[in-house]
XYZ file of C-alpha atoms in Angstrom:
331
model
C 129.578 -58.339 39.951
C 125.789 -59.543 40.396
C 124.336 -60.028 36.589
C 121.830 -57.395 35.263
C 118.245 -58.626 35.073
C 116.726 -57.965 31.741
C 113.560 -55.366 31.516
C 110.553 -57.082 32.754
C 108.043 -57.105 29.502
C 104.799 -55.165 29.081
C 102.177 -55.823 26.559
C 99.634 -52.684 26.655
C 96.417 -53.758 25.023
C 94.735 -50.674 23.216
C 91.055 -51.573 22.252
C 89.199 -49.145 20.343
C 88.287 -46.826 21.125
C 90.511 -46.857 24.048
C 90.735 -44.411 27.113
C 93.661 -42.481 26.589
C 94.152 -41.683 30.232
C 93.947 -45.788 30.597
C 96.228 -45.572 28.276
C 98.674 -43.302 29.378
C 98.644 -44.556 32.994
C 100.980 -48.196 32.656
C 103.022 -46.190 30.325
C 104.324 -44.152 32.654
C 104.170 -45.978 35.899
C 106.270 -48.942 34.355
C 108.431 -46.495 32.262
C 109.757 -44.893 35.385
C 110.850 -47.787 37.376
C 114.950 -47.857 37.115
C 116.527 -50.749 38.565
C 120.503 -50.316 39.194
C 120.976 -48.294 36.157
C 118.471 -50.444 33.953
C 115.110 -49.753 33.327
C 112.722 -51.941 34.815
C 109.916 -52.904 32.350
C 110.126 -52.730 28.628
C 106.920 -51.348 27.418
C 104.946 -51.916 24.070
C 101.372 -51.039 23.062
C 99.447 -52.737 20.664
C 96.110 -53.394 19.223
C 94.491 -55.644 17.290
C 95.125 -54.044 13.664
C 98.703 -52.112 14.157
C 97.895 -49.247 12.614
C 95.231 -45.797 13.925
C 93.339 -46.686 16.615
C 90.497 -44.251 17.908
C 90.386 -43.174 21.422
C 86.934 -42.482 23.188
C 87.393 -38.186 22.899
C 86.996 -39.136 19.371
C 91.504 -38.551 17.816
C 93.095 -41.036 16.562
C 96.035 -43.218 17.580
C 98.979 -44.661 15.428
C 99.913 -48.483 17.149
C 102.897 -49.722 16.207
C 102.388 -53.017 17.222
C 99.660 -56.218 16.256
C 98.542 -58.757 19.075
C 101.328 -60.803 17.848
C 103.481 -59.157 20.809
C 101.951 -59.802 23.291
C 103.876 -63.743 22.850
C 106.584 -62.469 23.693
C 105.699 -60.544 27.070
C 105.482 -60.976 30.673
C 102.334 -59.179 31.437
C 99.617 -58.251 29.268
C 97.311 -55.045 30.214
C 94.128 -54.409 28.682
C 93.110 -50.797 28.636
C 89.530 -49.418 29.307
C 87.034 -49.013 26.549
C 83.985 -47.266 25.356
C 82.852 -50.622 22.918
C 82.589 -53.449 25.593
C 79.418 -54.611 24.407
C 81.565 -56.478 21.746
C 84.858 -57.125 22.333
C 87.399 -56.983 19.704
C 87.407 -60.998 18.989
C 91.072 -61.233 17.889
C 91.289 -58.959 21.223
C 89.907 -62.157 23.032
C 91.202 -64.677 21.548
C 94.673 -63.322 21.986
C 94.269 -62.749 26.186
C 92.864 -66.160 25.958
C 95.933 -67.883 24.489
C 98.409 -64.921 26.605
C 96.631 -66.524 29.651
C 96.657 -69.652 29.024
C 100.714 -69.801 28.839
C 101.080 -68.248 32.058
C 101.306 -65.101 31.840
C 100.225 -62.329 34.009
C 97.316 -60.418 32.890
C 95.818 -57.818 34.506
C 92.467 -54.644 32.833
C 91.857 -51.403 33.831
C 87.982 -49.936 34.328
C 85.958 -51.829 31.291
C 89.056 -54.001 29.796
C 87.736 -56.272 32.474
C 84.516 -56.849 29.418
C 87.215 -58.236 27.395
C 89.175 -60.456 30.046
C 85.083 -61.854 31.101
C 84.441 -62.139 27.667
C 87.829 -64.617 27.161
C 86.336 -66.793 29.850
C 89.410 -66.076 32.214
C 86.704 -64.639 34.890
C 84.653 -67.439 35.555
C 84.257 -68.384 39.113
C 87.106 -65.349 40.090
C 87.250 -62.685 42.306
C 86.860 -59.381 39.628
C 86.385 -55.435 39.380
C 85.756 -52.776 37.608
C 84.800 -48.897 37.104
C 81.420 -48.844 40.431
C 79.192 -46.851 36.967
C 79.642 -50.668 34.793
C 79.448 -52.725 37.892
C 75.703 -54.170 37.264
C 76.161 -54.637 33.843
C 79.990 -56.868 34.187
C 78.118 -58.788 36.109
C 75.006 -59.265 34.625
C 76.310 -60.083 31.669
C 79.114 -62.135 33.271
C 77.252 -64.018 36.045
C 80.277 -66.747 36.734
C 82.515 -64.361 37.937
C 82.573 -62.865 41.617
C 82.529 -59.358 41.247
C 83.661 -56.847 43.541
C 82.102 -53.954 42.820
C 83.317 -51.108 45.745
C 87.170 -51.560 45.865
C 90.044 -50.935 43.977
C 91.102 -53.280 42.093
C 91.469 -57.126 42.704
C 93.777 -60.031 42.311
C 93.185 -63.544 42.029
C 95.520 -65.490 40.959
C 97.450 -64.386 37.759
C 94.474 -61.832 36.954
C 94.372 -58.495 38.154
C 91.504 -55.762 37.424
C 91.062 -52.774 38.518
C 88.221 -50.193 39.246
C 88.679 -47.100 36.649
C 90.777 -43.966 36.033
C 93.331 -42.592 39.258
C 92.742 -46.705 40.356
C 94.746 -47.012 37.484
C 97.613 -45.904 39.169
C 97.105 -47.846 42.216
C 97.274 -51.154 40.211
C 100.417 -50.190 37.959
C 102.042 -49.393 41.933
C 100.714 -53.284 43.179
C 102.319 -54.923 39.781
C 105.930 -52.817 40.166
C 105.829 -53.708 44.069
C 105.298 -57.168 43.346
C 107.627 -57.519 40.974
C 110.652 -54.827 42.813
C 109.425 -54.550 46.233
C 107.596 -51.621 48.116
C 110.807 -49.164 47.994
C 110.788 -49.252 44.159
C 107.442 -48.697 44.228
C 106.898 -45.967 46.434
C 109.574 -44.656 44.565
C 107.654 -44.507 41.570
C 105.232 -43.133 43.349
C 107.030 -39.911 44.234
C 108.531 -39.572 41.118
C 104.884 -39.780 39.733
C 103.841 -36.821 42.804
C 100.647 -40.278 43.562
C 100.274 -41.340 46.759
C 102.242 -44.273 47.508
C 100.453 -48.197 47.166
C 96.699 -48.406 48.710
C 95.619 -51.414 49.374
C 93.476 -53.166 46.249
C 90.301 -53.750 49.454
C 89.814 -49.600 49.916
C 86.477 -48.277 48.380
C 86.172 -46.506 44.999
C 84.752 -44.121 47.353
C 81.216 -44.488 45.420
C 79.318 -43.404 48.547
C 81.233 -40.862 50.293
C 82.864 -38.676 47.869
C 85.662 -36.034 48.481
C 83.618 -32.940 50.136
C 84.786 -30.096 47.511
C 88.236 -28.160 48.335
C 88.332 -30.603 51.535
C 90.879 -33.482 49.919
C 93.581 -32.224 52.517
C 92.084 -30.991 55.309
C 94.579 -34.116 57.714
C 96.982 -34.162 55.009
C 99.382 -32.166 57.429
C 98.143 -34.672 60.280
C 99.081 -38.208 57.575
C 102.836 -36.087 57.042
C 102.999 -36.351 60.383
C 101.958 -39.241 61.126
C 103.903 -40.314 58.612
C 107.265 -38.758 60.314
C 106.541 -40.883 63.635
C 105.915 -43.975 62.502
C 107.930 -45.033 65.373
C 106.049 -43.445 68.000
C 102.534 -45.339 70.121
C 100.214 -42.742 68.023
C 96.658 -43.194 68.689
C 93.416 -41.418 67.645
C 93.677 -39.217 70.422
C 97.299 -38.608 69.585
C 95.841 -37.783 65.658
C 92.862 -36.063 66.301
C 94.997 -33.046 68.568
C 97.797 -32.683 66.030
C 94.522 -32.225 63.912
C 92.972 -29.941 65.949
C 89.903 -31.812 65.601
C 87.864 -34.422 68.042
C 88.854 -38.007 67.480
C 84.803 -38.865 65.628
C 85.600 -35.242 63.576
C 89.059 -36.349 62.461
C 87.875 -40.156 61.866
C 85.168 -38.824 59.348
C 87.639 -36.548 57.550
C 90.200 -39.107 57.552
C 87.306 -41.894 56.319
C 86.359 -39.222 53.447
C 89.789 -38.951 51.967
C 91.439 -41.926 52.433
C 88.708 -44.520 52.189
C 90.070 -46.336 55.679
C 89.766 -45.766 59.005
C 92.651 -43.242 60.287
C 93.788 -46.475 62.357
C 93.832 -48.160 59.345
C 95.139 -46.371 57.872
C 98.243 -46.167 59.789
C 98.690 -49.397 59.828
C 99.013 -49.797 56.706
C 101.784 -47.375 56.649
C 103.611 -48.837 59.293
C 103.688 -52.421 57.106
C 104.821 -50.182 54.210
C 107.605 -48.882 55.928
C 108.483 -52.593 57.955
C 109.016 -53.495 54.041
C 111.071 -51.011 52.998
C 113.263 -51.174 56.286
C 113.520 -54.951 55.030
C 113.866 -54.227 51.599
C 116.820 -51.646 51.892
C 118.635 -52.489 55.430
C 119.819 -55.231 57.214
C 118.456 -54.497 60.513
C 117.265 -56.999 62.312
C 113.980 -57.745 62.852
C 113.047 -55.938 66.259
C 114.520 -52.469 64.948
C 112.739 -52.822 61.884
C 109.047 -53.441 64.193
C 110.222 -50.391 65.996
C 111.207 -48.054 63.583
C 108.389 -48.801 61.837
C 105.892 -48.975 65.811
C 104.765 -52.450 64.552
C 106.010 -52.761 68.723
C 107.807 -56.233 68.032
C 109.311 -58.890 66.474
C 107.207 -61.182 66.488
C 104.390 -58.044 65.251
C 105.712 -57.697 62.411
C 106.314 -61.207 61.346
C 102.357 -61.527 62.200
C 101.547 -58.374 60.215
C 104.198 -58.955 56.631
C 102.857 -62.639 56.748
C 99.430 -61.638 56.795
C 99.818 -58.969 53.927
C 102.725 -60.416 51.415
C 102.387 -64.442 52.780
C 105.429 -64.173 52.653
C 107.613 -64.207 56.370
C 109.869 -60.800 57.164
C 113.037 -63.167 56.841
C 111.185 -64.674 53.056
C 110.863 -60.575 52.564
C 114.518 -60.351 52.521
C 115.477 -62.718 51.083
C 113.265 -61.910 47.589
C 113.498 -58.298 47.770
C 116.927 -57.019 49.563
C 118.451 -54.466 47.557
C 121.686 -54.163 49.819
C 123.698 -52.076 48.062
C 122.121 -50.043 46.328
C 122.270 -46.786 49.198
C 120.903 -48.948 51.302
C 124.007 -48.769 54.131
C 122.855 -44.055 54.349
C 118.844 -45.962 54.812
C 120.205 -47.801 57.833
C 122.404 -45.108 59.357
C 118.740 -42.988 59.442
C 116.696 -45.872 60.762
C 119.013 -46.913 63.590
């Protein structure tokens, strides 16, 4: 019997006044991870002074732990705050100490100001909510601000833009820790989209038109069911009943990427799931997700993960937990 792993410990800092949405997202998503009947994460919310923390909505939130909990955490997440001009000094010092200890540090929305105040983003790529991007760049010019993406990882530091991008960041962390299959299952449980690439734009230039956010939903679903087929732009447009130009415009408005970029991302995600949950040979994995050949599979997996398909499978394989059923469905 394999030894069950201990839960990964996550400490979420609630800077006052804290955004309740930013605080709830990591607690909810990490709390949905279960590996072989054991919680994948142990989540603790903390603040500079244990006790009541005011929220951006004016409510008082009772927090039972102080910043000392960071010493036993594996990952530290700083939620967004309405007080970005003068970040709490105790929180800044605690985050700096956690980073020096080698812990993974992440921020959501204006939480990036705490990381920047600690000097942890100097010379590093980072992001924040697009409406705060100029302010962060002006106050901390030593960081490399990427103001138009969902989230950025630079070494042990991760920053997300705002609101729903915090969901993408948490799913990215879950995928890093436990693989694509687990992350996608959490996304399904939470009724949100699968992991989106961090380089996707924040939609600051092309906001979703009213009541048109699902215009291509049926076509996306159809494509997901036919990833093993050589789908083209013409195929996608024909299914949607529109021209290629119209499809491309609508697709980008809804997803932030072109139809073929989206399709490639889904193919790679499917390949990662098959590598994690099946024992299929590499050429069969490539065919099942529409990447064609084992060489093509290798190229895409290496570019996306930094690992060869074999190394990825060795690190994230979950054979023995439903793999036989998945194998039979795609062979």
